[in-house]
mmCIF file of C-alpha atoms in Angstrom:
data_model
loop_
_atom_site.group_PDB
_atom_site.id
_atom_site.type_symbol
_atom_site.label_atom_id
_atom_site.label_comp_id
_atom_site.label_asym_id
_atom_site.label_seq_id
_atom_site.Cartn_x
_atom_site.Cartn_y
_atom_site.Cartn_z
ATOM 1 C CA MET A 1 -9.387 10.401 -10.076
ATOM 2 C CA LEU A 2 -7.655 7.161 -10.914
ATOM 3 C CA LEU A 3 -9.931 4.132 -10.623
ATOM 4 C CA ALA A 4 -12.986 6.303 -9.852
ATOM 5 C CA ASN A 5 -15.135 4.070 -12.054
ATOM 6 C CA VAL A 6 -14.160 1.037 -9.947
ATOM 7 C CA LEU A 7 -15.054 2.853 -6.737
ATOM 8 C CA ASN A 8 -18.572 3.540 -8.003
ATOM 9 C CA GLU A 9 -19.389 -0.167 -7.892
ATOM 10 C CA PRO A 10 -21.552 -0.926 -4.824
ATOM 11 C CA ASN A 11 -19.049 -3.458 -3.410
ATOM 12 C CA PHE A 12 -16.536 -0.652 -2.891
ATOM 13 C CA HIS A 13 -18.761 1.935 -1.219
ATOM 14 C CA PRO A 14 -17.513 1.052 2.319
ATOM 15 C CA ILE A 15 -13.928 1.971 1.353
ATOM 16 C CA LYS A 16 -14.592 4.756 -1.144
ATOM 17 C CA GLU A 17 -14.158 7.610 1.359
ATOM 18 C CA TYR A 18 -10.859 6.170 2.605
ATOM 19 C CA TYR A 19 -9.549 5.746 -0.923
ATOM 20 C CA GLU A 20 -10.512 9.264 -1.957
ATOM 21 C CA ARG A 21 -8.974 10.823 1.173
ATOM 22 C CA TRP A 22 -5.597 9.113 0.844
ATOM 23 C CA TYR A 23 -5.456 9.349 -2.946
ATOM 24 C CA THR A 24 -6.073 13.104 -2.758
ATOM 25 C CA LEU A 25 -3.382 13.537 -0.098
ATOM 26 C CA MET A 26 -0.915 11.622 -2.262
ATOM 27 C CA GLU A 27 -1.714 13.522 -5.451
ATOM 28 C CA GLU A 28 -1.688 16.959 -3.862
ATOM 29 C CA ASN A 29 0.928 16.769 -1.119
ATOM 30 C CA VAL A 30 3.204 13.732 -1.162
ATOM 31 C CA GLU A 31 6.574 13.935 -2.906
ATOM 32 C CA PHE A 32 8.076 10.926 -4.700
ATOM 33 C CA TRP A 33 11.848 10.920 -5.236
ATOM 34 C CA LEU A 34 11.439 9.047 -8.548
ATOM 35 C CA PRO A 35 8.643 10.980 -10.270
ATOM 36 C CA ASP A 36 9.604 9.510 -13.660
ATOM 37 C CA SER A 37 9.824 5.939 -12.401
ATOM 38 C CA GLU A 38 8.516 3.253 -14.685
ATOM 39 C CA TRP A 39 7.371 0.896 -11.909
ATOM 40 C CA HIS A 40 7.047 2.782 -8.606
ATOM 41 C CA THR A 41 4.663 5.572 -9.468
ATOM 42 C CA LYS A 42 1.727 7.273 -7.845
ATOM 43 C CA THR A 43 -0.405 5.077 -10.112
ATOM 44 C CA HIS A 44 1.189 1.979 -8.552
ATOM 45 C CA SER A 45 0.570 3.428 -5.086
ATOM 46 C CA ALA A 46 -3.067 4.149 -6.009
ATOM 47 C CA ARG A 47 -3.617 0.513 -6.983
ATOM 48 C CA VAL A 48 -1.886 -0.685 -3.798
ATOM 49 C CA LEU A 49 -4.099 1.714 -1.843
ATOM 50 C CA LEU A 50 -7.259 0.255 -3.331
ATOM 51 C CA LEU A 51 -6.110 -3.352 -2.894
ATOM 52 C CA ALA A 52 -5.034 -2.760 0.711
ATOM 53 C CA LEU A 53 -8.375 -1.184 1.570
ATOM 54 C CA ILE A 54 -10.292 -4.018 -0.083
ATOM 55 C CA ILE A 55 -8.326 -6.731 1.728
ATOM 56 C CA GLY A 56 -8.515 -4.792 4.996
ATOM 57 C CA HIS A 57 -12.282 -4.367 4.690
ATOM 58 C CA GLN A 58 -12.716 -8.059 3.870
ATOM 59 C CA LYS A 59 -10.630 -8.924 6.951
ATOM 60 C CA GLY A 60 -12.911 -6.784 9.139
ATOM 61 C CA ILE A 61 -10.474 -3.901 9.572
ATOM 62 C CA ARG A 62 -12.259 -0.615 10.182
ATOM 63 C CA ASP A 63 -11.583 3.094 10.746
ATOM 64 C CA LYS A 64 -8.047 3.614 12.119
ATOM 65 C CA GLY A 65 -6.869 0.343 10.619
ATOM 66 C CA LEU A 66 -8.070 1.349 7.149
ATOM 67 C CA ASP A 67 -6.436 4.736 7.603
ATOM 68 C CA ALA A 68 -3.173 3.010 8.571
ATOM 69 C CA LEU A 69 -3.326 0.901 5.400
ATOM 70 C CA GLY A 70 -4.089 4.015 3.366
ATOM 71 C CA MET A 71 -1.151 5.955 4.757
ATOM 72 C CA ALA A 72 1.190 3.011 4.201
ATOM 73 C CA ALA A 73 0.127 2.745 0.559
ATOM 74 C CA VAL A 74 0.650 6.454 -0.015
ATOM 75 C CA PHE A 75 4.129 6.674 1.536
ATOM 76 C CA HIS A 76 5.669 3.224 0.940
ATOM 77 C CA ASP A 77 7.591 3.949 -2.296
ATOM 78 C CA THR A 78 8.138 7.684 -1.897
ATOM 79 C CA ARG A 79 11.841 7.440 -1.097
ATOM 80 C CA ARG A 80 13.075 5.024 -3.717
ATOM 81 C CA LEU A 81 16.470 5.697 -5.251
ATOM 82 C CA ASP A 82 15.893 3.388 -8.230
ATOM 83 C CA ASP A 83 13.425 0.915 -9.720
ATOM 84 C CA GLY A 84 15.444 -2.115 -8.609
ATOM 85 C CA ILE A 85 15.227 -3.900 -5.273
ATOM 86 C CA ASP A 86 16.501 -0.783 -3.460
ATOM 87 C CA GLN A 87 16.462 -2.421 -0.037
ATOM 88 C CA GLY A 88 16.221 0.399 2.462
ATOM 89 C CA HIS A 89 13.595 2.423 0.625
ATOM 90 C CA GLY A 90 11.114 1.235 3.248
ATOM 91 C CA SER A 91 13.093 2.787 6.106
ATOM 92 C CA ARG A 92 13.534 6.015 4.113
ATOM 93 C CA GLY A 93 9.802 6.077 3.307
ATOM 94 C CA ALA A 94 8.933 5.496 6.962
ATOM 95 C CA ALA A 95 11.182 8.387 7.996
ATOM 96 C CA TYR A 96 9.502 10.628 5.399
ATOM 97 C CA TYR A 97 6.073 9.528 6.663
ATOM 98 C CA LYS A 98 7.023 10.448 10.258
ATOM 99 C CA GLU A 99 8.519 13.799 9.184
ATOM 100 C CA TYR A 100 5.438 14.536 7.085
ATOM 101 C CA CYS A 101 3.141 13.819 10.044
ATOM 102 C CA ASP A 102 5.170 16.114 12.309
ATOM 103 C CA ALA A 103 5.238 18.960 9.789
ATOM 104 C CA ASN A 104 1.648 18.730 8.538
ATOM 105 C CA GLU A 105 -0.498 17.807 11.518
ATOM 106 C CA LEU A 106 -1.255 14.370 10.110
ATOM 107 C CA PRO A 107 -1.782 11.978 13.031
ATOM 108 C CA TYR A 108 1.241 9.682 13.315
ATOM 109 C CA ASP A 109 0.472 5.975 13.537
ATOM 110 C CA GLU A 110 3.047 3.487 14.824
ATOM 111 C CA GLN A 111 1.554 0.579 12.842
ATOM 112 C CA THR A 112 1.786 2.563 9.608
ATOM 113 C CA TYR A 113 5.415 3.382 10.326
ATOM 114 C CA PHE A 114 6.294 -0.295 10.743
ATOM 115 C CA MET A 115 4.332 -1.356 7.633
ATOM 116 C CA ILE A 116 6.277 1.138 5.540
ATOM 117 C CA TYR A 117 9.626 0.496 7.231
ATOM 118 C CA TYR A 118 9.589 -3.293 6.769
ATOM 119 C CA HIS A 119 7.633 -3.699 3.525
ATOM 120 C CA ASP A 120 10.894 -4.184 1.581
ATOM 121 C CA GLN A 121 12.236 -6.742 4.072
ATOM 122 C CA HIS A 122 11.671 -10.457 4.503
ATOM 123 C CA ASP A 123 8.520 -11.241 6.490
ATOM 124 C CA SER A 124 10.474 -12.924 9.279
ATOM 125 C CA LEU A 125 12.335 -9.691 10.030
ATOM 126 C CA GLY A 126 9.275 -7.450 9.700
ATOM 127 C CA LEU A 127 7.060 -9.651 11.844
ATOM 128 C CA SER A 128 9.681 -10.127 14.554
ATOM 129 C CA GLU A 129 10.396 -6.393 14.772
ATOM 130 C CA ILE A 130 6.670 -5.621 14.925
ATOM 131 C CA GLU A 131 6.278 -8.223 17.690
ATOM 132 C CA ILE A 132 8.993 -6.507 19.722
ATOM 133 C CA SER A 133 8.221 -2.878 18.933
ATOM 134 C CA CYS A 134 4.463 -2.355 18.458
ATOM 135 C CA SER A 135 2.152 -1.945 21.390
ATOM 136 C CA ASP A 136 -0.721 -3.755 19.590
ATOM 137 C CA HIS A 137 1.531 -6.218 17.794
ATOM 138 C CA GLU A 138 -1.195 -8.683 16.752
ATOM 139 C CA LYS A 139 -3.133 -6.023 14.859
ATOM 140 C CA ALA A 140 0.099 -4.538 13.502
ATOM 141 C CA LYS A 141 1.197 -7.938 12.165
ATOM 142 C CA LEU A 142 -2.166 -8.420 10.425
ATOM 143 C CA LEU A 143 -1.971 -4.948 8.854
ATOM 144 C CA TYR A 144 1.606 -5.644 7.727
ATOM 145 C CA GLN A 145 0.537 -8.876 6.010
ATOM 146 C CA ILE A 146 -2.431 -7.184 4.349
ATOM 147 C CA PHE A 147 -0.234 -4.370 3.118
ATOM 148 C CA LYS A 148 2.490 -6.675 1.804
ATOM 149 C CA ASP A 149 -0.152 -8.677 -0.084
ATOM 150 C CA ALA A 150 -1.650 -5.523 -1.613
ATOM 151 C CA ASP A 151 1.777 -4.379 -2.774
ATOM 152 C CA ALA A 152 2.527 -7.865 -4.133
ATOM 153 C CA LEU A 153 -0.751 -8.014 -6.065
ATOM 154 C CA ASP A 154 0.440 -5.093 -8.167
ATOM 155 C CA ARG A 155 3.540 -6.995 -9.330
ATOM 156 C CA PHE A 156 1.732 -7.854 -12.559
ATOM 157 C CA ARG A 157 2.920 -4.431 -13.749
ATOM 158 C CA LEU A 158 6.379 -6.054 -13.954
ATOM 159 C CA GLY A 159 5.106 -8.690 -16.390
ATOM 160 C CA PRO A 160 2.708 -11.636 -16.531
ATOM 161 C CA ASN A 161 4.925 -13.674 -14.195
ATOM 162 C CA GLY A 162 5.637 -10.785 -11.807
ATOM 163 C CA LEU A 163 3.716 -12.395 -8.938
ATOM 164 C CA ASP A 164 4.078 -15.846 -7.451
ATOM 165 C CA VAL A 165 0.690 -16.305 -5.767
ATOM 166 C CA ASN A 166 2.182 -18.939 -3.459
ATOM 167 C CA PHE A 167 3.800 -16.106 -1.508
ATOM 168 C CA LEU A 168 0.531 -14.283 -0.762
ATOM 169 C CA ARG A 169 -0.215 -14.295 2.947
ATOM 170 C CA THR A 170 -4.015 -13.964 3.015
ATOM 171 C CA GLU A 171 -6.838 -15.871 1.371
ATOM 172 C CA GLU A 172 -8.472 -12.533 0.555
ATOM 173 C CA ALA A 173 -5.454 -11.565 -1.547
ATOM 174 C CA ARG A 174 -5.532 -14.902 -3.394
ATOM 175 C CA ARG A 175 -9.136 -14.192 -4.368
ATOM 176 C CA LEU A 176 -8.104 -10.784 -5.761
ATOM 177 C CA VAL A 177 -5.484 -11.961 -8.271
ATOM 178 C CA GLU A 178 -7.726 -11.540 -11.333
ATOM 179 C CA PHE A 179 -9.057 -8.248 -9.979
ATOM 180 C CA ALA A 180 -5.472 -6.976 -9.595
ATOM 181 C CA LYS A 181 -4.855 -7.762 -13.268
ATOM 182 C CA HIS A 182 -8.074 -5.924 -14.123
ATOM 183 C CA LEU A 183 -6.963 -2.860 -12.114
ATOM 184 C CA LEU A 184 -3.662 -2.769 -13.959
ATOM 185 C CA ARG A 185 -5.434 -2.893 -17.340
ATOM 186 C CA GLN A 186 -7.801 -0.113 -16.242
ATOM 187 C CA SER A 187 -4.904 2.054 -15.064
ATOM 188 C CA LYS A 188 -3.178 1.658 -18.423
ATOM 189 C CA GLU A 189 -6.382 2.536 -20.275
ATOM 190 C CA THR A 190 -6.899 5.618 -18.096
ATOM 191 C CA LYS A 191 -3.394 6.871 -18.942
ATOM 192 C CA ASN A 192 -3.945 6.523 -22.708
#
């Protein structure tokens, strides 16, 4: 399992079960439209999964909230058409997530849907739509920001200047910048 050695560190024990559950689902059951992608791979999603769970745990998110972050990480890039900006892949990924839930008895979560749907959009649009559409919009907005930060932290895969830390939304994410670089190095070493 990717990053298993990281998960064995005591700091990560509270999120280990969540990571393993969602990683296994992704590896065994989730289809990516760009399986040969250079940048938007299952390995990228696995790092986003771990980062989202870490930030969520540090923010005091528990149980269903961690599951929502896990599902968002697993499905967010599944319906990309290319490795560019591909605005709209979030809405396609959200539709796939909803279809997958319906077909496979995975509990559907509204907050997860909105995280996936708007992760490729500007924050102002995502946050305003969540405010209007989600029943628990305050929690949904927090999860959205956590998820967007986790996805952003993996931009180092695009190059050393792939992330502008000034755009991170949470202090927890800012503290994870060096760890995100470490995860990327570990993922590359695991592949070789």
